[in-house]
Coordinates of C-alpha atoms in Angstrom, one line a residue:
Chain A
M1 CA -10.0 11.4 -26.4
S2 CA -11.3 12.5 -23.1
K3 CA -9.4 16.2 -21.8
Y4 CA -10.0 14.4 -18.3
I5 CA -6.9 12.3 -16.4
L6 CA -9.8 10.8 -14.3
H7 CA -13.5 11.2 -13.8
T8 CA -15.7 10.0 -10.9
N9 CA -18.3 8.8 -11.8
S10 CA -21.6 8.9 -8.1
L11 CA -18.6 7.8 -6.4
T12 CA -19.8 5.7 -3.1
K13 CA -18.5 4.7 -0.5
N14 CA -20.4 3.6 2.8
F15 CA -18.7 1.4 5.8
K16 CA -21.1 -0.2 7.5
Q17 CA -23.8 2.9 8.6
Q18 CA -20.8 6.0 7.9
V19 CA -20.8 7.1 5.0
A20 CA -17.5 7.7 3.7
L21 CA -17.8 9.3 -0.2
N22 CA -21.3 10.4 -1.2
K23 CA -22.4 10.4 -4.5
V24 CA -18.9 12.4 -6.0
N25 CA -18.5 13.4 -8.7
L26 CA -15.2 14.2 -9.4
S27 CA -12.9 15.8 -12.7
I28 CA -8.7 16.7 -13.1
K29 CA -8.3 17.8 -16.2
K30 CA -4.7 17.3 -18.4
G31 CA -2.1 19.0 -17.0
S32 CA -3.9 20.2 -14.3
I33 CA -2.3 20.2 -10.9
Y34 CA -5.7 19.3 -8.7
G35 CA -5.0 20.3 -5.0
F36 CA -7.7 18.3 -2.9
I37 CA -9.0 19.6 0.7
G38 CA -10.9 18.9 3.4
Q39 CA -11.1 18.3 6.5
N40 CA -9.7 14.3 8.3
G41 CA -12.2 11.9 7.4
A42 CA -13.4 14.3 5.5
G43 CA -13.0 11.4 2.8
K44 CA -10.2 12.2 0.8
S45 CA -8.3 9.7 1.7
T46 CA -11.0 6.4 0.9
L47 CA -11.9 8.8 -2.8
I48 CA -7.2 8.1 -2.9
R49 CA -7.3 5.1 -2.4
I50 CA -10.4 4.0 -4.1
V51 CA -8.8 5.9 -7.8
S52 CA -5.5 3.6 -6.2
G53 CA -7.4 0.1 -6.4
L54 CA -6.9 -0.3 -2.7
A55 CA -10.6 0.0 -1.9
N56 CA -13.9 -1.3 -4.2
P57 CA -16.8 1.1 -4.4
S58 CA -19.9 0.5 -3.2
T59 CA -20.9 2.2 -6.0
G60 CA -21.0 4.5 -8.8
S61 CA -17.6 4.2 -11.1
I62 CA -14.6 5.4 -11.9
E63 CA -12.1 6.6 -15.2
L64 CA -8.7 7.0 -15.7
F65 CA -7.7 7.9 -18.6
G66 CA -10.7 6.7 -20.9
H67 CA -11.3 3.3 -19.2
S68 CA -13.5 2.3 -16.9
N69 CA -14.2 -1.3 -16.6
E70 CA -11.6 -3.2 -14.0
R71 CA -9.9 -4.8 -16.4
E72 CA -8.7 -1.5 -18.3
L73 CA -8.7 -0.2 -14.6
I74 CA -5.8 -2.9 -13.9
K75 CA -3.9 -1.5 -16.9
A76 CA -4.7 1.8 -16.5
R77 CA -2.8 2.6 -12.7
K78 CA 0.2 0.7 -14.7
R79 CA 0.3 4.8 -15.3
I80 CA 0.0 6.7 -11.9
G81 CA 2.1 7.2 -9.6
T82 CA 1.3 7.1 -5.7
I83 CA 2.4 8.0 -1.9
I84 CA -0.9 6.8 -0.1
E85 CA -1.1 8.6 4.0
G86 CA 3.5 8.8 4.3
P87 CA 6.2 7.3 1.8
A88 CA 5.1 3.0 1.2
L89 CA 10.0 2.1 2.0
Y90 CA 11.2 -1.5 2.7
P91 CA 12.9 1.0 6.5
H92 CA 15.9 -2.4 5.7
M93 CA 16.8 -1.6 2.0
T94 CA 18.8 1.4 1.1
A95 CA 17.9 4.1 -1.6
T96 CA 18.9 2.9 -4.3
E97 CA 17.0 -1.2 -3.2
N98 CA 14.5 -0.2 -2.2
L99 CA 13.9 2.2 -5.6
E100 CA 15.1 -1.7 -7.0
A101 CA 13.3 -3.2 -5.7
H102 CA 10.3 -0.9 -6.9
R103 CA 11.4 -0.9 -10.6
L104 CA 11.2 -4.6 -10.5
L105 CA 7.4 -4.7 -10.1
K106 CA 7.1 -2.4 -12.4
G107 CA 8.3 -4.5 -14.7
I108 CA 10.8 -1.2 -15.9
P109 CA 13.5 -2.4 -17.7
G110 CA 17.3 -1.7 -16.4
N111 CA 18.4 -0.1 -13.1
E112 CA 19.7 3.2 -15.4
S113 CA 16.0 4.4 -14.3
V114 CA 17.3 3.9 -10.8
E115 CA 20.4 6.1 -11.1
K116 CA 18.4 8.3 -13.0
M117 CA 15.4 8.6 -9.8
L118 CA 18.6 9.0 -7.7
V119 CA 19.6 11.5 -8.9
L120 CA 16.1 13.6 -9.9
V121 CA 15.5 13.4 -5.7
G122 CA 18.2 14.2 -4.3
L123 CA 19.0 10.7 -2.6
Q124 CA 22.7 9.9 -4.9
D125 CA 24.7 10.4 -1.6
T126 CA 22.7 8.3 0.3
G127 CA 25.4 5.0 0.1
K128 CA 24.2 2.5 1.8
K129 CA 22.8 3.9 4.6
K130 CA 19.1 1.9 5.3
A131 CA 16.0 3.7 4.8
K132 CA 15.0 2.4 8.5
N133 CA 17.1 5.9 9.4
F134 CA 16.2 8.5 6.2
S135 CA 14.4 11.7 8.2
L136 CA 11.1 12.5 7.3
G137 CA 11.6 14.6 4.0
M138 CA 13.9 11.5 2.9
K139 CA 11.4 9.3 3.4
Q140 CA 9.3 12.0 0.4
R141 CA 11.3 12.3 -1.5
L142 CA 12.0 8.4 -1.3
G143 CA 8.2 7.9 -2.2
L144 CA 7.8 10.6 -4.9
G145 CA 10.5 8.5 -6.1
I146 CA 9.3 5.3 -6.0
A147 CA 5.9 7.3 -7.4
L148 CA 7.4 8.5 -10.0
L149 CA 9.7 5.0 -11.7
G150 CA 8.0 4.4 -15.1
D151 CA 7.5 8.0 -16.4
P152 CA 3.7 8.4 -14.9
E153 CA 1.6 10.4 -16.2
F154 CA -0.5 10.5 -13.6
L155 CA 0.5 11.1 -10.0
I156 CA -1.5 11.2 -6.5
L157 CA 0.2 12.6 -3.1
D158 CA -1.5 11.7 -0.9
E159 CA -0.3 14.4 2.6
P160 CA 3.0 14.4 0.0
I161 CA 4.7 17.1 2.8
N162 CA 3.0 16.3 6.9
G163 CA 5.6 16.3 8.9
L164 CA 8.3 17.7 6.1
D165 CA 10.6 20.5 7.6
P166 CA 10.3 24.1 5.6
M167 CA 13.0 23.9 3.2
G168 CA 11.6 19.6 2.9
V169 CA 7.8 21.3 1.7
V170 CA 9.7 24.1 -0.3
E171 CA 11.6 21.1 -2.1
I172 CA 9.2 18.8 -2.3
R173 CA 7.3 22.6 -4.4
E174 CA 9.6 22.5 -6.8
L175 CA 10.1 19.2 -8.0
L176 CA 5.8 19.1 -9.0
K177 CA 6.3 22.1 -10.0
K178 CA 9.3 21.3 -12.3
L179 CA 7.4 17.9 -13.3
N180 CA 3.5 19.3 -14.2
Q181 CA 5.8 22.4 -16.1
E182 CA 8.0 20.4 -17.6
L183 CA 7.4 16.9 -18.0
G184 CA 3.0 17.1 -18.4
I185 CA 2.2 15.2 -15.3
T186 CA -0.7 15.9 -13.4
I187 CA -1.5 15.6 -10.0
L188 CA -3.5 14.8 -7.9
I189 CA -2.6 16.6 -3.9
S190 CA -4.4 16.1 -1.3
S191 CA -3.2 18.4 2.1
H192 CA -4.6 20.1 4.8
I193 CA -2.0 22.5 4.3
L194 CA -3.9 25.5 2.3
S195 CA -1.2 27.7 2.7
E196 CA 0.6 25.1 0.4
L197 CA -1.6 24.0 -1.7
H198 CA -2.7 27.8 -2.2
L199 CA 1.2 28.2 -4.1
L200 CA 0.8 24.9 -6.4
A201 CA -2.5 23.7 -7.5
T202 CA -4.4 24.9 -11.5
D203 CA -8.0 23.9 -9.5
Y204 CA -9.2 22.7 -6.6
G205 CA -12.3 19.8 -5.2
I206 CA -13.0 20.7 -1.8
I207 CA -14.4 17.7 0.4
H208 CA -16.5 17.5 3.2
K209 CA -17.9 14.2 5.3
G210 CA -17.8 12.3 1.8
E211 CA -18.9 15.3 -0.6
L212 CA -18.1 16.8 -3.0
L213 CA -18.3 20.1 -2.1
E214 CA -16.9 22.5 -5.1
Q215 CA -14.5 22.3 -7.8
L216 CA -12.7 25.1 -9.1
T217 CA -10.1 26.6 -10.7
V218 CA -7.8 29.3 -9.3
E219 CA -8.8 31.3 -11.1
E220 CA -12.7 31.1 -10.3
L221 CA -10.8 30.8 -7.1
H222 CA -9.0 33.8 -7.4
E223 CA -12.1 35.4 -7.8
K224 CA -14.0 34.2 -5.2
C225 CA -11.3 35.3 -2.9
Q226 CA -10.7 38.7 -4.7
Q227 CA -10.3 42.1 -1.7
Y228 CA -13.6 44.2 -2.2
L229 CA -14.9 47.0 -0.4
H230 CA -18.6 45.7 1.8
I231 CA -21.0 48.3 1.5
K232 CA -24.0 48.6 2.7
V233 CA -25.9 51.9 2.2
D234 CA -29.6 52.5 2.6
N235 CA -30.3 53.6 -1.5
P236 CA -28.4 51.2 -3.3
E237 CA -29.4 52.6 -6.3
K238 CA -28.1 55.9 -5.8
A239 CA -25.2 54.6 -4.6
T240 CA -24.0 52.6 -7.7
T241 CA -25.5 56.0 -9.5
I242 CA -22.5 57.5 -7.8
L243 CA -19.6 54.7 -7.9
E244 CA -20.5 54.6 -11.8
T245 CA -20.2 58.3 -12.0
T246 CA -18.2 60.2 -9.1
L247 CA -15.5 56.4 -8.9
S248 CA -15.2 56.0 -12.6
T249 CA -16.1 52.4 -12.4
N250 CA -18.7 49.6 -13.4
N251 CA -16.3 47.2 -11.3
F252 CA -18.5 46.0 -8.2
E253 CA -20.7 43.7 -7.9
V254 CA -24.6 44.6 -6.4
M255 CA -25.8 41.3 -4.3
P256 CA -29.5 40.8 -3.8
D257 CA -28.9 41.9 -0.3
G258 CA -28.4 45.4 -1.3
V259 CA -24.8 44.6 -0.4
I260 CA -22.4 46.2 -2.4
K261 CA -19.2 44.6 -3.6
L262 CA -17.0 47.1 -4.3
F263 CA -13.3 46.0 -5.6
N264 CA -11.9 49.5 -7.2
D265 CA -10.2 51.7 -4.4
V266 CA -9.9 49.1 -1.7
D267 CA -6.9 50.2 0.1
N268 CA -8.7 53.6 -0.4
P269 CA -11.9 53.3 2.0
G270 CA -11.9 56.9 4.1
K271 CA -12.2 58.3 -0.7
V272 CA -15.2 55.6 -1.3
S273 CA -17.1 56.2 2.0
S274 CA -16.4 60.2 2.1
I275 CA -17.7 60.2 -1.6
L276 CA -20.8 58.3 0.3
V277 CA -21.3 60.7 2.6
N278 CA -21.0 63.7 0.2
E279 CA -24.0 62.8 -1.6
G280 CA -26.4 62.4 1.1
L281 CA -26.7 58.4 1.4
I282 CA -26.4 56.8 5.3
I283 CA -23.6 54.3 5.1
E284 CA -24.9 51.0 6.9
Q285 CA -22.2 48.6 6.8
F286 CA -18.4 49.6 5.3
M287 CA -15.8 47.6 5.9
P288 CA -12.8 45.6 3.6
M289 CA -13.7 42.6 2.3
G290 CA -11.6 38.8 0.8
Q291 CA -10.2 35.7 1.6
D292 CA -7.7 34.0 1.1
L293 CA -8.3 30.2 0.7
E294 CA -7.7 29.3 4.3
S295 CA -11.2 31.2 4.4
Y296 CA -13.0 30.6 1.4
F297 CA -12.6 26.3 2.6
T298 CA -12.9 27.7 6.1
S299 CA -16.1 29.6 5.4
R300 CA -17.2 26.4 2.7
I301 CA -17.6 23.9 4.9
G302 CA -18.6 26.6 8.1
G303 CA -21.3 26.7 5.6
A304 CA -21.8 22.7 4.7
H305 CA -22.1 22.5 8.9
H306 CA -25.1 24.8 8.8
E307 CA -27.1 22.6 5.5
Chain B
M1 CA 4.1 -11.9 -13.9
S2 CA 7.6 -12.1 -13.9
N3 CA 8.9 -8.7 -13.3
L4 CA 5.9 -9.0 -9.9
I5 CA 8.8 -12.3 -9.4
R6 CA 11.6 -11.5 -9.9
S7 CA 10.8 -8.0 -7.6
E8 CA 9.6 -11.2 -4.6
W9 CA 12.8 -12.5 -5.0
Y10 CA 15.2 -9.7 -4.7
K11 CA 13.3 -8.6 -0.8
L12 CA 13.3 -12.0 -0.3
K13 CA 16.9 -12.3 -0.8
K14 CA 17.7 -9.2 1.7
D15 CA 15.2 -10.4 3.6
R16 CA 16.9 -10.8 7.3
S17 CA 14.7 -13.6 9.3
L18 CA 15.1 -15.2 5.8
W19 CA 18.3 -15.1 6.9
A20 CA 18.1 -15.3 10.8
L21 CA 16.1 -18.4 10.2
T22 CA 19.0 -20.3 7.7
L23 CA 22.1 -19.2 9.8
L24 CA 20.6 -20.6 12.7
L25 CA 19.2 -23.8 12.0
I26 CA 21.9 -24.6 9.3
L27 CA 24.1 -24.2 12.4
V28 CA 22.3 -27.1 15.0
S29 CA 22.0 -28.8 11.9
V30 CA 26.3 -28.6 11.9
L31 CA 26.1 -28.6 15.9
Y32 CA 23.7 -32.0 16.4
P33 CA 25.7 -33.9 15.4
L34 CA 28.4 -33.4 16.8
L35 CA 26.9 -33.6 20.0
I36 CA 25.8 -37.4 18.8
L37 CA 29.6 -37.7 18.3
F38 CA 31.2 -37.1 21.4
G39 CA 28.2 -37.3 23.6
G40 CA 25.3 -39.9 22.6
G41 CA 28.1 -42.4 24.0
V42 CA 27.4 -44.2 20.7
E43 CA 29.6 -46.5 19.1
V44 CA 27.9 -47.0 15.7
V45 CA 26.2 -44.6 14.5
K46 CA 24.4 -44.3 11.1
V47 CA 23.0 -41.8 9.1
S48 CA 20.6 -43.2 8.3
D49 CA 19.0 -43.0 11.4
I50 CA 20.3 -39.0 11.8
Y51 CA 17.8 -39.1 8.7
Q52 CA 15.2 -40.6 10.4
L53 CA 14.9 -40.2 13.5
T54 CA 16.4 -35.8 13.6
A55 CA 16.0 -34.3 10.5
L56 CA 13.9 -35.4 9.3
G57 CA 11.7 -36.2 12.4
G58 CA 12.4 -33.1 14.0
N59 CA 12.1 -31.5 10.3
D60 CA 7.7 -31.3 12.2
L61 CA 9.7 -28.3 14.3
V62 CA 10.7 -26.6 11.5
L63 CA 8.1 -27.2 9.2
R64 CA 5.5 -25.7 12.2
I65 CA 7.3 -22.7 13.0
A66 CA 9.9 -21.6 10.8
P67 CA 7.9 -20.8 7.2
C68 CA 5.5 -18.8 9.6
I69 CA 8.3 -16.8 11.7
L70 CA 9.3 -16.0 7.1
A71 CA 5.1 -15.4 6.4
G72 CA 5.2 -12.3 9.4
F73 CA 8.2 -11.1 8.0
F74 CA 8.1 -11.9 4.8
I75 CA 3.9 -11.6 3.8
S76 CA 1.8 -9.3 6.0
S77 CA 5.3 -6.6 6.8
E78 CA 4.0 -5.3 3.2
Y79 CA 1.2 -4.9 4.8
S80 CA 2.0 -3.3 8.2
I81 CA 4.5 -1.2 6.4
G82 CA 2.3 -0.1 3.6
T83 CA 4.8 -1.1 0.8
M84 CA 1.9 -3.6 -0.6
K85 CA -0.3 0.2 -0.7
S86 CA 2.3 0.6 -3.5
M87 CA 2.3 -3.3 -5.1
A88 CA -1.5 -2.8 -4.5
A89 CA -1.9 -0.1 -7.2
S90 CA 0.6 -0.3 -9.2
G91 CA -1.0 -1.8 -11.8
N92 CA -1.1 -5.8 -11.4
S93 CA -3.9 -7.5 -11.3
R94 CA -4.5 -9.3 -7.6
I95 CA -4.2 -12.6 -8.4
R96 CA -0.8 -12.4 -9.8
I97 CA 0.4 -10.0 -7.1
Y98 CA -0.9 -13.4 -4.4
F99 CA 0.2 -16.0 -6.9
S100 CA 3.2 -14.4 -6.9
K101 CA 3.9 -13.9 -3.4
L102 CA 3.1 -17.4 -2.7
I103 CA 5.4 -18.8 -5.2
V104 CA 8.4 -16.3 -3.3
Y105 CA 8.1 -16.9 0.0
T106 CA 7.2 -21.5 -0.9
I107 CA 10.2 -21.3 -2.3
G108 CA 11.8 -19.1 1.1
A109 CA 9.9 -21.9 3.4
I110 CA 10.9 -25.0 1.0
L111 CA 14.8 -23.5 1.7
I112 CA 13.9 -23.6 4.8
A113 CA 13.0 -26.7 5.5
L114 CA 15.3 -28.3 3.1
I115 CA 18.3 -27.5 6.1
F116 CA 17.5 -29.6 8.5
P117 CA 17.8 -33.4 5.6
V118 CA 20.2 -31.5 3.9
V119 CA 22.5 -30.2 5.6
M120 CA 22.4 -32.5 9.0
T121 CA 22.8 -35.7 6.6
G122 CA 25.9 -34.0 5.1
A123 CA 27.2 -32.8 8.4
G124 CA 26.4 -37.3 9.2
A125 CA 28.1 -38.1 7.3
I126 CA 31.5 -36.7 7.6
Y127 CA 31.3 -37.0 11.3
F128 CA 30.3 -40.4 10.7
D129 CA 32.2 -41.6 7.5
F130 CA 29.5 -42.2 5.5
N131 CA 28.3 -45.5 7.9
D132 CA 25.0 -46.0 6.2
M133 CA 23.7 -43.9 4.5
P134 CA 20.2 -43.1 3.3
G135 CA 18.9 -45.4 -0.1
L136 CA 19.3 -42.1 -2.9
G137 CA 15.7 -44.0 -3.9
Y138 CA 14.3 -42.8 -0.1
F139 CA 16.0 -39.5 0.1
V140 CA 14.6 -38.2 -2.9
Q141 CA 11.9 -38.9 -2.3
T142 CA 11.1 -37.5 0.9
I143 CA 13.1 -34.9 0.1
G144 CA 10.2 -34.5 -3.0
L145 CA 7.6 -35.1 0.0
T146 CA 9.3 -32.3 2.5
I147 CA 8.7 -30.3 -1.3
L148 CA 5.0 -30.3 -1.2
Y149 CA 5.1 -30.8 2.7
T150 CA 6.8 -26.7 2.8
A151 CA 4.7 -25.7 -0.4
A152 CA 1.4 -27.6 1.7
F153 CA 2.3 -25.5 5.1
A154 CA 3.2 -22.7 3.3
S155 CA 0.2 -21.6 1.6
I156 CA -2.0 -22.4 4.6
M157 CA -0.1 -19.9 6.4
A158 CA 0.3 -16.8 3.4
V159 CA -3.7 -17.3 3.8
F160 CA -3.2 -16.3 7.8
A161 CA -0.4 -13.5 6.1
T162 CA -3.0 -12.6 4.4
I163 CA -6.0 -11.7 6.8
F164 CA -4.2 -10.5 10.0
T165 CA -1.9 -7.9 8.4
D166 CA 0.5 -7.1 10.9
T167 CA 3.8 -9.2 11.1
G168 CA 3.9 -10.4 14.9
K169 CA 0.1 -10.9 14.8
A170 CA 0.2 -12.7 12.1
T171 CA 3.3 -14.4 13.4
G172 CA 1.7 -15.5 17.2
V173 CA -0.7 -16.3 16.3
M174 CA -0.1 -18.6 13.2
I175 CA 3.1 -21.2 15.7
I176 CA 0.7 -21.4 18.5
F177 CA -2.1 -22.5 15.2
F178 CA 0.2 -25.1 14.4
L179 CA 1.5 -26.1 17.2
I180 CA -2.1 -26.9 18.4
F181 CA -4.0 -27.2 15.7
D182 CA -3.5 -31.0 16.3
S183 CA -3.8 -32.0 19.6
I184 CA -8.1 -29.9 18.7
L185 CA -8.4 -32.3 15.7
Y186 CA -8.1 -35.2 17.1
T187 CA -10.1 -34.5 20.6
L188 CA -13.5 -33.3 17.4
S189 CA -12.0 -36.4 15.4
D190 CA -13.5 -38.6 19.3
F191 CA -16.6 -37.2 19.0
I192 CA -17.4 -36.4 15.2
P193 CA -16.4 -38.8 12.8
L194 CA -16.0 -35.5 10.2
F195 CA -12.8 -34.5 12.3
E196 CA -11.6 -37.7 12.2
H197 CA -11.8 -38.2 8.5
V198 CA -10.2 -34.2 8.7
A199 CA -7.6 -36.0 10.8
N200 CA -5.9 -38.3 8.6
N201 CA -5.2 -36.3 5.2
Y202 CA -4.4 -33.6 7.2
V203 CA -1.2 -32.7 6.0
G204 CA 0.6 -31.4 9.6
K205 CA -0.7 -36.0 9.9
L206 CA 0.4 -37.3 7.0
F207 CA 3.8 -34.6 6.6
L208 CA 5.1 -37.1 10.0
D209 CA 4.2 -40.7 8.0
I210 CA 6.8 -39.6 4.8
V211 CA 9.0 -40.7 7.3
N212 CA 7.6 -45.1 6.3
I213 CA 7.6 -44.6 2.3
D214 CA 9.2 -47.2 2.1
A215 CA 6.2 -49.2 3.5
Y216 CA 3.5 -47.5 1.4
N217 CA 1.1 -49.0 -1.0
G218 CA 0.7 -47.4 -4.5
G219 CA -2.5 -46.0 -3.2
E220 CA -1.4 -44.5 -0.1
M221 CA 1.8 -42.8 -2.0
V222 CA -1.1 -41.0 -4.5
Q223 CA -2.7 -39.8 -1.0
L224 CA 1.0 -38.5 0.7
V225 CA 1.6 -37.0 -3.5
L226 CA -2.2 -35.8 -3.7
V227 CA -2.9 -33.6 -0.3
P228 CA -0.2 -31.7 -0.2
V229 CA -0.9 -30.7 -4.2
L230 CA -4.5 -29.9 -3.6
T231 CA -3.5 -28.1 -0.7
F232 CA -1.2 -25.8 -1.3
A233 CA -4.5 -25.6 -4.9
V234 CA -7.0 -24.9 -2.4
F235 CA -5.7 -22.5 -0.1
G236 CA -4.1 -20.5 -3.2
I237 CA -7.2 -20.0 -3.9
I238 CA -9.1 -19.7 -1.4
G239 CA -5.8 -16.8 0.2
S240 CA -6.2 -14.9 -3.8
M241 CA -9.9 -14.5 -3.3
L242 CA -9.7 -12.7 -0.1
F243 CA -6.9 -10.6 -0.9
Q244 CA -9.1 -9.5 -3.9
K245 CA -11.9 -8.6 -1.4
K246 CA -9.1 -6.6 0.7
E247 CA -9.2 -3.8 1.4
I248 CA -5.9 -2.6 1.9
K249 CA -4.9 0.0 4.3

């Protein structure tokens, strides 16, 4: 049994002259919350639509739960729940009726699953109120309830927190965490609200102009986003010796251009600079640096811009 | 596939356009014979005349308009409100999704198409003391053919609704198409012989002939039955092929 729920193999999608996805090799581990990051038009929704069976790839293939042929993929999709570009609701139906229509569609026996889902997403008191009169947050929660019908093993959520108020965002985040941690549901979540993804995701994929630039775990991201002191001196070798002896640390990296990244004493730059100066080194550059997910993402796609 | 049909049936029962059309047509069916009774100045009214001339004759227009509206709301709206995405991603094959939708939509169209022949004739029978009722055999045969021709129309309309994916656009285009297509076909048939053949075997033309079913021989009857059956099958296959290739947005 593969440890991956989803794997795409050189997935490419062309729209006439435009390349929407270019040889994307994406892998999502079982049990992870995969934050799919990209600007509008980067290719997130296109990939999600192909995985969900709404569009066909131009070339390449997908493997879902280890299945890759068309017939098996259709069956495998019974094990996923989706919200794609907003919740798909029947506006003239109530929450119960919407869930009932989807319960029948998925062939789930008994209507106790509908009651259970209404409670889970907090819509049990909406009564005869039609979905068209729901707030955006209620619509999103109902969409999530529909996606969760049939106990899916893999949730695909395209911009599920778009337009939600802060309380709504927190509610959805907590619900998704609970589903992942308590029920082991793997989640692919695309969003351009990176601060929110940062609180949720265990893995990340960065897509830009149809190309998957990078996949990394949250640990790798933290490592890359770690705060450090950026030090450039006239004699890097001497500086590293001073750091090892005087500051008693080897928690630094020397970059090919001689820049030293010191990960200790980030909060005490004065102490570090005075030690180096006292040892007779000339400091050319000295500044605290570091990134959050947003700046890391910007630097990645910024880099891609210049390539 | 039964789960898909059950889901579609559930949605059809909740479809407001179906109920609005049904109520409107029932209202017309009940009131129109009353107009004849009170305002027509006719001394002896035959129920068989009401059945043939008004219920079956008037049903031609109903069949060209009402199922278009239903198709717009029941099929095209699934695309415009985005629910077709969850259907397509539900782990059911596209062919099954299409045919379950088509079957249930056809049932809805048939319910609408039977209101004039059944309710208007029933109302007429009550108002005119069951005077000269249509023969049972004739009634059953024409009802059966109405069902077949409605299914054929529904199959064509489902293709339109799948192509246009917007309720208003789909309904508008379909109504215009079904109102003027016959005229276009007859005009073309004056110039191109092939179109004459199409015009003579088109469901829109043959449907008008079912009122004269008593006068037809065996061969004509076969044609009258076979054409709508083939139309339903051919357009069902065309629609399902289109749906399979369709990128759902």
